[in-house]
Each structure stands twice: as structure tokens, then as C-alpha cells.
Amino acid sequence: MTSPSLDTLCTWIRTESPTHDVAGVNLMMDLVVEQMKDAPVAVERVRGEQGLGDALILRAGPARDEAGILIMSHLDTVHPVGTIKEDLPVRVEGDRLYGPGIYDMKGGAYLALEAFKEVARQGNAARPMVFLMTPDEEIGSPMTRPIIEDFGRRSAYALVTEPARDGGKIVTSRKGVGRFDVHVEGRPAHAGSRHQDGRNAIYEAARQILAIEAMTDYVRGVTTTVGMISGGTAVNTIPQHCQFPVDLRVETVADGEALTAAIRSLKAHNPDMKVTVTGDMNRPPYECSEGTAKLFDHAKGLAAEIGFELVSSPRTGGGSDGNFTAAIGVPTLDGLGIDGDGAHTLQEYGLISSIAPRRQLMKRLLETLR
């Protein structure tokens, strides 16, 4: 990888862009637009909604009325502004490039964008190309899901630049993701003089959490997690309210429906209390269809020509925007981004040596997917 390219990627990483920092996300979109100025690429900017940043739609390739190739990257990250100064400075150590968002997924977005631009300049794309840059993947794509599904229905293939897994493995299936919010309402009372009159919302929430966690079934690939909880107002007051979110992961549509029903039907053990559940499946399961398997085989052959072996990862627990395209029947290949490790941690890094071959793989996919 040339030094100017590495410098550009480092600029991307230094542009901190957590999902809810609209200014940071939009600055990332500005950088992408700037990189497209000298290429035959049509740029459409979609104004952000729901308190989120903008999205970009880049179009290039043959102007034919046929199903195209959809490339998807997100430019939002999970790291708060200031992470670079305090905990994860941008630095190169051997083959490792450290920095917030380099692995998930600015490295993948950058290498794919460069491949897209090169194919657009050469005019040898196999099909019309649409590159969608989104601002909200890390929170489930609430703004851009309709855009993704709309383009997906008009696409022959979807290529997703989430990071590679476990030494460069590609992703051909992911679990579905459900998100729910549970609110327990009890009755407040003084913890000393009127304890018997109170109905402890935290106590009831604890019983509900035990029931939710017991829904985990590793054999079926079902996991349920309560990772946060809040409630109460004072140490000497029986709490009236308690809230907690639930994370659900499933491998099949049927399990998604069954677990959603189970979570949404939770009832209070005490008739004097109330349990309210909102939420649903956020991302449908991404299963390896026959079309996706053929797409992987094609990519595997291209990788061999380039000089590396492409291996498919076991089903991945995390969701991505590829879940949406796969669920509507589009052959979808994910994990096409940079190799590395440490997503969402303060040890996040990408392997510099993986950028050039994976950029070449993306380029060849855009040139050969007919």
C-alpha cells in the first residue's frame, strides 16, 4: 500500500464518527465526495433523519436497465469522540494500523471505494454499480434500511465491506438480531416505614431477566442477553420503575418469530405490577442461499488468481446490513473488508498487508459478476 493511500486512510480514522455525532459522520461523507471528484461517478447525498448523519449513493458503470451490483459500507463507528487522544491513538506497529473504526469498518470502506473508483474510471464494470455509504449501521440502520432494501430488490448481487473474520475469512451467513425494551412498573413506598406497601420493580425485573436469560439455547444458536439495567430513585425507596434492553440472536426466521413472541408475552409475577415490552427483530437472519454459495465460489476463484485463499467463516453472531439484502433473496457476500481484530475495543487494528489483495478482490468482483 502506497504512503499517500495510507495517509488518506489515517485521515479517515482521525475523523472520529460515532453514530450520533452528526458533524463527524457528515465530515466522513465529505471526504468520500472529495475522493470522487475526479472519477466518472454520480453522487447523490441523502439528508440525515432521526438525528443521524447523511448517507451517500454513488453510481457508476454501464447505463443499462438491468440488475446491478450493490456495494455497502458504513462510516459510523462505536467509539466516542476523544478515543484517539485518550485510549486508541492512530499508529502503525509493524503490519498493524491501530485506530478507532479501522477494522469496523473504515478500512473495508476505503479499499472498496478505491476499487469502485478504479473500475468506474476504466469503464469495465460487468453491471451497473451502486455504492451505498450509510451513517447508522452500528445502531441497526433505522434510517437506511428502506434504502438498502429498495436497492437490494434491484440488484443481482450485494457486496458488504464489514471486516474479515479470523484471519481473513469471508462471511456467508449471520444470525438475525432482535432488540427489545422491557419496562417494569411497581409501586413506590418508604423502605423503612411502609415497606409492605411497596411493589419493587427491580425485584420483578430480576425475575424477568432470569426468564429471558434462560431462553438461550446454544444448540439452536439462540442467545438472549440483558446487558444493561436502570431503575430506582433512592436507596431508601421501594422502586416504582425499572427498565432494561434485551439483545436476541437467532439462526432461523422461525426461531426469530418464536423468541420474539416469548419475549413480548412476558407477564408480571405479581398482579399489582405491570410489565411492558416493545421491540422486534431488528435484522432478519442472513442464511447462506444457493446464490450466495455460488457467489462465494466465484470470489474464491478470483482470490486464488490474486494469490490468496478465501475461506468461508462459520455463521457469524453479529448482524450487518447484509442481513437485509440476504433476507430478500439477493446473493450476498460479506466480510469483504480489511483483516485485523479488536472491533469495538480499545485494541482495534487492521492489517496493512490485507488491504491491497482485498482491494483487488473487490475490483475483480465488480469486473466479473455477470
XYZ file of N, CA and C in Angstrom, residues 18 62 139 148 201 212 282:
21
model
N -18.592 8.634 15.598
C -19.599 7.807 16.270
C -20.985 8.122 15.715
N -21.971 0.733 -16.478
C -22.785 0.833 -17.684
C -24.204 1.330 -17.391
N -26.207 1.148 14.894
C -27.408 1.149 15.737
C -28.568 0.441 15.045
N -31.623 0.468 1.720
C -30.897 -0.779 1.454
C -31.806 -1.794 0.778
N -40.030 -2.801 41.666
C -39.880 -3.016 40.221
C -38.554 -3.684 39.888
N -35.601 -14.467 30.799
C -35.083 -14.120 29.471
C -33.748 -14.820 29.221
N -34.658 -6.815 14.684
C -34.033 -5.662 14.047
C -33.392 -6.036 12.718
